[in-house]
GROMACS .gro file of C-alpha atoms in nm:
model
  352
    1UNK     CA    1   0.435   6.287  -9.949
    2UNK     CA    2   0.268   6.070 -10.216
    3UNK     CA    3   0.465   5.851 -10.368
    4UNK     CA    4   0.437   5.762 -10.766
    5UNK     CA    5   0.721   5.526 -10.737
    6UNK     CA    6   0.942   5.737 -11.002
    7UNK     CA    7   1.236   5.790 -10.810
    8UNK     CA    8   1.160   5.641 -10.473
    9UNK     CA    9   1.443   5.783 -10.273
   10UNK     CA   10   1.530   5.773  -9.912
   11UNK     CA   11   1.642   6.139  -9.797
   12UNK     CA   12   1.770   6.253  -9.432
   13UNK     CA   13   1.760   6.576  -9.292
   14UNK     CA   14   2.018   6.494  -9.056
   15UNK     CA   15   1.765   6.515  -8.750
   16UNK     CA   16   1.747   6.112  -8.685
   17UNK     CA   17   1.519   6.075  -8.960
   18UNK     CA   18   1.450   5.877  -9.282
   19UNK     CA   19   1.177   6.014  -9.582
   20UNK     CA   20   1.075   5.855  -9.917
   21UNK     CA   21   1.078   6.133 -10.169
   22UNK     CA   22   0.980   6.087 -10.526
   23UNK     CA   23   1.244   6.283 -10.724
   24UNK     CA   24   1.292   6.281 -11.129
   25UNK     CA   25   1.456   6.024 -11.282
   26UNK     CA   26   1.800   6.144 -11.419
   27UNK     CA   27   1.892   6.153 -11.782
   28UNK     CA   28   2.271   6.058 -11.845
   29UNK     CA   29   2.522   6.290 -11.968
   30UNK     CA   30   2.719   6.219 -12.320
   31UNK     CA   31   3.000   6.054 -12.057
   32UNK     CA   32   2.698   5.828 -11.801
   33UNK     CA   33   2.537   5.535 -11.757
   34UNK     CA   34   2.166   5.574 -11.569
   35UNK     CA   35   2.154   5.279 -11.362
   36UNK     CA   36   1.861   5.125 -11.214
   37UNK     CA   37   1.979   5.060 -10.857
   38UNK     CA   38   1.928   4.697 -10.724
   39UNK     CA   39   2.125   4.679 -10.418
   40UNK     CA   40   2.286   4.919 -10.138
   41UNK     CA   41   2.455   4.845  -9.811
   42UNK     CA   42   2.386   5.070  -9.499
   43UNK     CA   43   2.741   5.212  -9.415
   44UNK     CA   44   2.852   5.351  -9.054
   45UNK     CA   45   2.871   5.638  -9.187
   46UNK     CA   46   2.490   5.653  -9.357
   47UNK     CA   47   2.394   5.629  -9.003
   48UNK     CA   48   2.619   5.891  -8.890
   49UNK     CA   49   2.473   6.109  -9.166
   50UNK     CA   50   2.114   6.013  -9.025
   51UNK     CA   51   2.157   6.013  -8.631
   52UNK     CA   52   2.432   6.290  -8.613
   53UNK     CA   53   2.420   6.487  -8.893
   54UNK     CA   54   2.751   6.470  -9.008
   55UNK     CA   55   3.088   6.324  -8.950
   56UNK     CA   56   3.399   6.580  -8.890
   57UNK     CA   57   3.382   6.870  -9.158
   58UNK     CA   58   3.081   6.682  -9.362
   59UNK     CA   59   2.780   6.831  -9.245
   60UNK     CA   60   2.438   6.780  -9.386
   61UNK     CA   61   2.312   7.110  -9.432
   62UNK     CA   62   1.996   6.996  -9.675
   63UNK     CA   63   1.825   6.703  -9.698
   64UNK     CA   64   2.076   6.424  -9.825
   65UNK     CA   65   1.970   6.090 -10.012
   66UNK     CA   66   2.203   5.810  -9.837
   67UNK     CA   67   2.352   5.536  -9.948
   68UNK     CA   68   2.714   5.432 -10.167
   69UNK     CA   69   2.729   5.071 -10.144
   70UNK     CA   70   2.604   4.998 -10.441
   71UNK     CA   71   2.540   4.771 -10.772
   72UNK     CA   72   2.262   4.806 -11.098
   73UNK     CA   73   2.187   4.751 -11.369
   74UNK     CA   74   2.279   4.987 -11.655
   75UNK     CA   75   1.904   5.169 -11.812
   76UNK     CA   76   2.018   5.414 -12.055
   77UNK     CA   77   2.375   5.496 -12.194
   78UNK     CA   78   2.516   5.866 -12.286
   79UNK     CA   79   2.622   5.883 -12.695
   80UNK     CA   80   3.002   5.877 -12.546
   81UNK     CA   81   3.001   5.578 -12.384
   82UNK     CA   82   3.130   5.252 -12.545
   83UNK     CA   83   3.252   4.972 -12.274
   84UNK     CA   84   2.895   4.938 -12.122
   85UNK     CA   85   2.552   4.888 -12.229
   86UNK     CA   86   2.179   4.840 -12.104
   87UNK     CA   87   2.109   4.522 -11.914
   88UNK     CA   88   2.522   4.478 -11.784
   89UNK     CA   89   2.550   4.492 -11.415
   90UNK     CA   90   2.779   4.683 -11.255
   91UNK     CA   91   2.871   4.800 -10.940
   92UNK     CA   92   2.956   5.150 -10.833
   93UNK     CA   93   3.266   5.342 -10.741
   94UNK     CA   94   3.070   5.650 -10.532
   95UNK     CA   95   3.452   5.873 -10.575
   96UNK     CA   96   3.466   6.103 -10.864
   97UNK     CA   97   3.766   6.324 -10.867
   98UNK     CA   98   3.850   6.640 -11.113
   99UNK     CA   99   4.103   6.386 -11.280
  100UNK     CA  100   4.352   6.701 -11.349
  101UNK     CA  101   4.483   6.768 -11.001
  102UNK     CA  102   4.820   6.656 -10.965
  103UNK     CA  103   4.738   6.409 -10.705
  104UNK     CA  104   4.451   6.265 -10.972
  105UNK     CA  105   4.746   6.247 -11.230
  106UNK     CA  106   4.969   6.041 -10.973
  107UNK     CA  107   4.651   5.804 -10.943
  108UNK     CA  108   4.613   5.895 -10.613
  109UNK     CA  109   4.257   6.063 -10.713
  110UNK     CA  110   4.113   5.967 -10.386
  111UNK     CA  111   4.296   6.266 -10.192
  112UNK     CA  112   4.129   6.484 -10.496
  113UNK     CA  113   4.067   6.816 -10.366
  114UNK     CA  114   3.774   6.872 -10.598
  115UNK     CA  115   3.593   6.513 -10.616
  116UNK     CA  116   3.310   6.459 -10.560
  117UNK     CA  117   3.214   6.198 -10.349
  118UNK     CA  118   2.871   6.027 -10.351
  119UNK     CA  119   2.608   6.054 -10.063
  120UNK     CA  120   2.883   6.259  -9.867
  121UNK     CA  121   2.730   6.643  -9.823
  122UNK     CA  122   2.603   6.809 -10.030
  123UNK     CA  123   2.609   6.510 -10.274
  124UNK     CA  124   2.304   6.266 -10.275
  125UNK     CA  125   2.361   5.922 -10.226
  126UNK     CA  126   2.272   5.596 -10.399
  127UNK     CA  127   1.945   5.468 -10.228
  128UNK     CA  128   1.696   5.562 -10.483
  129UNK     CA  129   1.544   5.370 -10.784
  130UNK     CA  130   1.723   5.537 -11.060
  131UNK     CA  131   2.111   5.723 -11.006
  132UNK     CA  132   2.346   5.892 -11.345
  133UNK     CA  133   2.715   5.784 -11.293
  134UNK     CA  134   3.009   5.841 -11.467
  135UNK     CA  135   3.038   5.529 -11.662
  136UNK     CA  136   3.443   5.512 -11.586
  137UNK     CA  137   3.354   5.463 -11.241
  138UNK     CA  138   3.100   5.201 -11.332
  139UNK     CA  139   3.261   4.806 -11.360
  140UNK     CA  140   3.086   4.571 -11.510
  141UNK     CA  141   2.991   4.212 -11.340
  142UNK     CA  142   3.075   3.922 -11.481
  143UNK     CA  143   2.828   3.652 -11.468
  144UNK     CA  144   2.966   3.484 -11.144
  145UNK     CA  145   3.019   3.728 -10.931
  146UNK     CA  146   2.639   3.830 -10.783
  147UNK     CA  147   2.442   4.197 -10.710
  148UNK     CA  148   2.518   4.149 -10.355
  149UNK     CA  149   2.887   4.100 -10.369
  150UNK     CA  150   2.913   4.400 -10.647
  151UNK     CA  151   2.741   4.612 -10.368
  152UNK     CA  152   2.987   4.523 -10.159
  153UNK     CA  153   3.277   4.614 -10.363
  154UNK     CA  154   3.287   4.886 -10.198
  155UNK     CA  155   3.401   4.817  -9.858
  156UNK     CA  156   3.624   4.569  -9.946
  157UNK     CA  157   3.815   4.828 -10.184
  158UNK     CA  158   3.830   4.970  -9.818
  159UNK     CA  159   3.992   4.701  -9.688
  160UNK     CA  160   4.219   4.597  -9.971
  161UNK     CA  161   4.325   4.981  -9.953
  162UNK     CA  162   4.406   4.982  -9.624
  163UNK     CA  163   4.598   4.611  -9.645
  164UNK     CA  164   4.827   4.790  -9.920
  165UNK     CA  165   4.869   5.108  -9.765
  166UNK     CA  166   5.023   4.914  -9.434
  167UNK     CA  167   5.275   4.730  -9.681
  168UNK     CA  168   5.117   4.349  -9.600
  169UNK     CA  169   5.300   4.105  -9.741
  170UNK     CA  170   5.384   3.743  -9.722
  171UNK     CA  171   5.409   3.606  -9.349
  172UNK     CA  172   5.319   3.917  -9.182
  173UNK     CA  173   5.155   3.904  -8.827
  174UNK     CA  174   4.817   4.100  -8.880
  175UNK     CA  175   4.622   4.215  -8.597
  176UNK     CA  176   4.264   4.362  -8.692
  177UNK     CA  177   4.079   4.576  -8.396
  178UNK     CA  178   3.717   4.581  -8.464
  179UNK     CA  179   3.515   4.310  -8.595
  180UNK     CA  180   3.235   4.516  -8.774
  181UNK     CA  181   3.224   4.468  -9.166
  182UNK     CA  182   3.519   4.670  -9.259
  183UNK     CA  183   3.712   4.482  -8.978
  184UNK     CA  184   3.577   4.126  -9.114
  185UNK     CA  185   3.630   4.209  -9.471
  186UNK     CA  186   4.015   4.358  -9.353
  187UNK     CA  187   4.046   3.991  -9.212
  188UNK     CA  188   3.969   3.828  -9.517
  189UNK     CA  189   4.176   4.028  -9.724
  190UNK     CA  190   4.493   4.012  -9.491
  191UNK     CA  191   4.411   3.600  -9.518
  192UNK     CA  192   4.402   3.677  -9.876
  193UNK     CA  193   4.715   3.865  -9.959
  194UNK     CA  194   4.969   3.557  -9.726
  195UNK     CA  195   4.938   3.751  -9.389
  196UNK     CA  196   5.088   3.417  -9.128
  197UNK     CA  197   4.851   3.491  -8.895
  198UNK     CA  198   4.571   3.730  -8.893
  199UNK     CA  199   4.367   3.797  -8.494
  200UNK     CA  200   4.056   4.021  -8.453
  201UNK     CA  201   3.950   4.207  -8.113
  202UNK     CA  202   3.579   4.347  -8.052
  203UNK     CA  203   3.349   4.411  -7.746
  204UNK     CA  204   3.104   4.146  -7.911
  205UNK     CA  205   3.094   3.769  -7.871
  206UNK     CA  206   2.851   3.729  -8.205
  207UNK     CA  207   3.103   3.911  -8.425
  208UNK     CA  208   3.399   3.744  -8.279
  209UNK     CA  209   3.189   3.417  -8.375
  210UNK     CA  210   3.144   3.536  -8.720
  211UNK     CA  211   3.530   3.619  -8.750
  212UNK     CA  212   3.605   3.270  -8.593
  213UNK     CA  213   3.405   3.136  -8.908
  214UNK     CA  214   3.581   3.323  -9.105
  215UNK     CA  215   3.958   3.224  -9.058
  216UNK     CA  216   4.060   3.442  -8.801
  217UNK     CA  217   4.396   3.284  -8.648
  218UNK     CA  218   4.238   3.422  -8.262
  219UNK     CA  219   4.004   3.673  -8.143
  220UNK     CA  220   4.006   3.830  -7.896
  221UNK     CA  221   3.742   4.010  -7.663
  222UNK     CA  222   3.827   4.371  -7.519
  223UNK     CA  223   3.701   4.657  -7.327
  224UNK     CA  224   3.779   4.972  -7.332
  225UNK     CA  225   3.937   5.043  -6.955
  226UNK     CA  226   4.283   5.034  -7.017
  227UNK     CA  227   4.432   5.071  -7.335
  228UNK     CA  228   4.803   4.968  -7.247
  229UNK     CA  229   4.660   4.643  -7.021
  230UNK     CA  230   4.463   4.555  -7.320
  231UNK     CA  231   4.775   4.576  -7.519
  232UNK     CA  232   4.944   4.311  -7.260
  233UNK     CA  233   4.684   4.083  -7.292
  234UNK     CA  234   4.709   4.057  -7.640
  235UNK     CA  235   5.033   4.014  -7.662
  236UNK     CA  236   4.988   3.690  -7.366
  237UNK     CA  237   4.721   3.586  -7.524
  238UNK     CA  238   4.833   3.584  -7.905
  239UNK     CA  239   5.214   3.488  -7.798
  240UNK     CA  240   5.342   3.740  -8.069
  241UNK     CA  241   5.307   4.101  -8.167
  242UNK     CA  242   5.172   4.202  -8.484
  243UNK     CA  243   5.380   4.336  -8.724
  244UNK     CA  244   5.057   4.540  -8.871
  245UNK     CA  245   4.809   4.675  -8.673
  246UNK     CA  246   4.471   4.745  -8.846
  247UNK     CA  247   4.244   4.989  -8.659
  248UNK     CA  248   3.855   4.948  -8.795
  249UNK     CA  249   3.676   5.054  -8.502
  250UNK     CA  250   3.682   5.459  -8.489
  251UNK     CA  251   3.699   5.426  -8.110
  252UNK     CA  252   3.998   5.641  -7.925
  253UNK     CA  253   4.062   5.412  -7.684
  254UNK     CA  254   4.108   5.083  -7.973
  255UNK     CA  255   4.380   5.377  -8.146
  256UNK     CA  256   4.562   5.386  -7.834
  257UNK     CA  257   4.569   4.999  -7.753
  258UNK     CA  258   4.676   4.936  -8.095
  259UNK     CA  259   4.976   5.150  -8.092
  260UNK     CA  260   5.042   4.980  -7.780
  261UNK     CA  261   5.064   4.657  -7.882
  262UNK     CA  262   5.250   4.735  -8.225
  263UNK     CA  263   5.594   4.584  -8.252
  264UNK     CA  264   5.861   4.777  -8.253
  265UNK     CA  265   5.909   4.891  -8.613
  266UNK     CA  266   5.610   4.791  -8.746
  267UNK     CA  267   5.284   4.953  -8.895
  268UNK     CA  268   4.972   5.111  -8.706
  269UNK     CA  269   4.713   5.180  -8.987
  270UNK     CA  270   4.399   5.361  -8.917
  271UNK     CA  271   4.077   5.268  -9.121
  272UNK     CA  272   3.797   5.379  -8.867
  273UNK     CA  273   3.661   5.750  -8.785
  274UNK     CA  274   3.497   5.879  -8.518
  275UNK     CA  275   3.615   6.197  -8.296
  276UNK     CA  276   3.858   6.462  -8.559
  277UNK     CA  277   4.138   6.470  -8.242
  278UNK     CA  278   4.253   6.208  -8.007
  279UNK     CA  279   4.496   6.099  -7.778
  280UNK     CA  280   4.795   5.900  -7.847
  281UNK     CA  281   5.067   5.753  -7.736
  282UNK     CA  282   5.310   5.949  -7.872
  283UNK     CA  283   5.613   5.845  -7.735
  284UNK     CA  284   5.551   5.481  -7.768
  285UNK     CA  285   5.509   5.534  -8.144
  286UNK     CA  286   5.791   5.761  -8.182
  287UNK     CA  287   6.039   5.537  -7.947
  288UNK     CA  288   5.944   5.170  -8.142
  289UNK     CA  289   5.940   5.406  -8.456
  290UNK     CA  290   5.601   5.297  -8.551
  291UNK     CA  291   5.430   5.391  -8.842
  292UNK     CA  292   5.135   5.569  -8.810
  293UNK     CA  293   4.954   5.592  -9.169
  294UNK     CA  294   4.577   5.684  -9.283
  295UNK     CA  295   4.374   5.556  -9.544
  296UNK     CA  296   4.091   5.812  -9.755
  297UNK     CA  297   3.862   5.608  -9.929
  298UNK     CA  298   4.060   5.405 -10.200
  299UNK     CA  299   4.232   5.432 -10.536
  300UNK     CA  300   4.265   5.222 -10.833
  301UNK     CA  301   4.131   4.921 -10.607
  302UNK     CA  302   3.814   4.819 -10.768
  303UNK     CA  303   3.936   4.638 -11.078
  304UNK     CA  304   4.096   4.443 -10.780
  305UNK     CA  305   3.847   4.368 -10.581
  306UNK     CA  306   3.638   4.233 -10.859
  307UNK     CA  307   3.910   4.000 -10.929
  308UNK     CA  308   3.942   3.875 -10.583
  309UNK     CA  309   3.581   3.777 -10.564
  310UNK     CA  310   3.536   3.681 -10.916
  311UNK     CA  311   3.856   3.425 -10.870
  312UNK     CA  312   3.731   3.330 -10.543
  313UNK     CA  313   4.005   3.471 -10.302
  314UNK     CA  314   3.737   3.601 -10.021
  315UNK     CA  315   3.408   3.509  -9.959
  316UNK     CA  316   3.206   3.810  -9.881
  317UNK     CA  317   2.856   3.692  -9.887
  318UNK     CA  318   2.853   3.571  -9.520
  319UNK     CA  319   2.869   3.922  -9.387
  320UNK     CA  320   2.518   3.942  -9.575
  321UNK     CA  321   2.252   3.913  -9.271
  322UNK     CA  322   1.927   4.117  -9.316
  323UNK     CA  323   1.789   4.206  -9.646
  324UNK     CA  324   1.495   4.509  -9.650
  325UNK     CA  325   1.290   4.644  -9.953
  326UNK     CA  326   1.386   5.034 -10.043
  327UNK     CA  327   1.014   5.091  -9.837
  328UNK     CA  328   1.183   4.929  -9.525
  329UNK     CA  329   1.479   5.146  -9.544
  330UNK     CA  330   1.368   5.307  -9.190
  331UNK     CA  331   1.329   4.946  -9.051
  332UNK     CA  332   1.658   4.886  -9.207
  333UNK     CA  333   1.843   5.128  -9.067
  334UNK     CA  334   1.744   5.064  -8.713
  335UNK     CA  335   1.861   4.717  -8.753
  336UNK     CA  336   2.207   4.858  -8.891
  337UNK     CA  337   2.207   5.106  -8.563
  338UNK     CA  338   2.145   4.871  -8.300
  339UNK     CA  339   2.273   4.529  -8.432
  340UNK     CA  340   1.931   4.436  -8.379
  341UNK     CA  341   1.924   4.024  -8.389
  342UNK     CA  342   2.302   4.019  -8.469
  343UNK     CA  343   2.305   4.222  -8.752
  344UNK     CA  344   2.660   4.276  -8.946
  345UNK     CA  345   2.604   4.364  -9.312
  346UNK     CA  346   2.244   4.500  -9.390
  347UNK     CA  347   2.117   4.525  -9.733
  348UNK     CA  348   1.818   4.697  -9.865
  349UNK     CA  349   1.696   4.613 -10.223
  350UNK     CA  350   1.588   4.943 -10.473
  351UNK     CA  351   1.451   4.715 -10.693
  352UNK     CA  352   1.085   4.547 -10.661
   0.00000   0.00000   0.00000
């Protein structure tokens, strides 16, 4: 269609394909902020949502804008709101749960039954010119801290949520599996919050590079023949077992190697997605009495991330390594896909 540049959004039907559509240009509620959108990051699962149609029980079933890694700049303010105003930048928490559930009242709102959860079906997503938000889940950035890195609050909320959830602590043995951005940014925050010694795996030289760079205590290249020989290398390789094992991957056979080479007692946390059921090694987890826990999302994390990069306890910028104009989202996307020319974090600016 003809596009008036209103509400320049990119839309999938779920068939492999990416459309600009000009939609209206929401007016905020009493309790939102409109934001004019200056920077998203293409997630695994935006291209999920494009290529597959869905992931597990979300299924696009219309056409769904993509997009939740995200920062703006506030444009218009509802009559209720108070903390923000036009011209702060913020970046966006994409969660919004009922806050009345009894898991929302325990702060654990991201297991809400009833939230709503931003360019997940049937909600539309973030890439777009112009979005309404709830302004409690919008958090202002302070003056240091730049439009890219409040984009990619998001996935390192991931990351910190997952480091918390496996109990990390001072002079813990951390070994991350799968050196994609969550994995990275799980690496920096393990370095962050006193892990001893933090390794990485991944079938990739370029991203074990990249984790090199950034502080990882070994990586480790894998394949994905034998889970339990994997496990054996690591362990002859690394000359220790991790007390915390952080899987980032999605991939059944990285879930299996990870339990695997777990130590006794210790902590197998899952981060990544990918098939609903798998195999495990069952016994092995229930014979070292290994903890097996999942993550959904985050909670409460944000004000915490902002701190970490505002104070400078990670560096996320480097994961930063292809930048495309909201008109280039298709290019954009097919550089996200296929790693095309080493491609880790890609960002697409909604702003001209």
């Amino acid at each position: 269609m003809a596009s008036t540049n209103r509400n320049l959004s990119v839309v999938t039907t779920g068939k492999d394909d990416l459309l600009l559509e000009d939609r209206e240009i929401p007016t905020p509620g009493r309790d939102e902020v409109q934001i004019a959108m200056q920077r998203v990051g293409i997630c695994g699962s935006d291209i999920d949502f494009k290529k597959h149609g869905g992931i597990g029980d979300y299924v696009i079933k219309s056409p769904l804008i993509l997009g939740h890694e995200s920062s703006g700049i506030v444009s218009a303010v509802g009559t209720e709101v108070k903390h923000l105003k036009v011209g702060d930048r913020v970046s966006i928490e994409p969660g919004i749960p009922c806050r009345k559930c009894k898991l929302c009242k325990r702060g654990r709102y991201n297991l809400c039954p009833d939230s709503v959860v931003i360019s997940v079906p049937p909600v539309d997503g973030l890439l777009r010119r112009y979005h309404c938000h709830p302004a409690d889940f919008c958090f202002k950035l302070p003056d240091n801290v730049s439009s890219d890195e409040g984009a990619l609050m998001e996935p390192l909320s991931v990351a910190i949520h997952a480091c918390r959830r496996a109990g990390l602590s001072l002079g813990d043995k951390v070994l991350v599996l799968g050196a994609g951005p969550i994995g990275l940014l799980t690496l920096l925050t393990s370095n962050a919050m006193g892990a001893a010694k933090v390794a990485i795996t991944d079938i990739h030289d370029n991203r074990l590079s990249v984790a090199s760079k950034l502080g990882a205590s070994a990586c480790i290249k894998i394949d994905e023949s034998d889970p339990q020989k994997m496990a054996e290398k690591i362990h002859t390789t690394l000359g220790w077992k991790p007390d915390i094992t952080i899987e980032c991957s999605g991939v059944e056979s990285s879930f299996q190697m990870g339990i695997y080479a777990t130590e006794a007692g210790g902590v197998f946390q899952m981060v990544g997605h990918g098939n609903p059921t798998r195999t495990l090694p069952y016994f092995v987890a229930n014979t070292r009495e290994i903890d097996i826990r999942g993550t959904q999302r985050y909670a409460n994390i944000y004000p915490i991330a902002l701190s970490m990069i505002a104070n400078g306890l990670v560096d996320i910028k480097p994961l930063i390594t292809h930048r495309f104009s909201l008109k280039e989202s298709a290019e954009a996307f097919n550089t996200a896909e296929t790693c095309k020319d080493n491609a880790i974090k890609v960002m697409i600016h909604c702003d001209e």
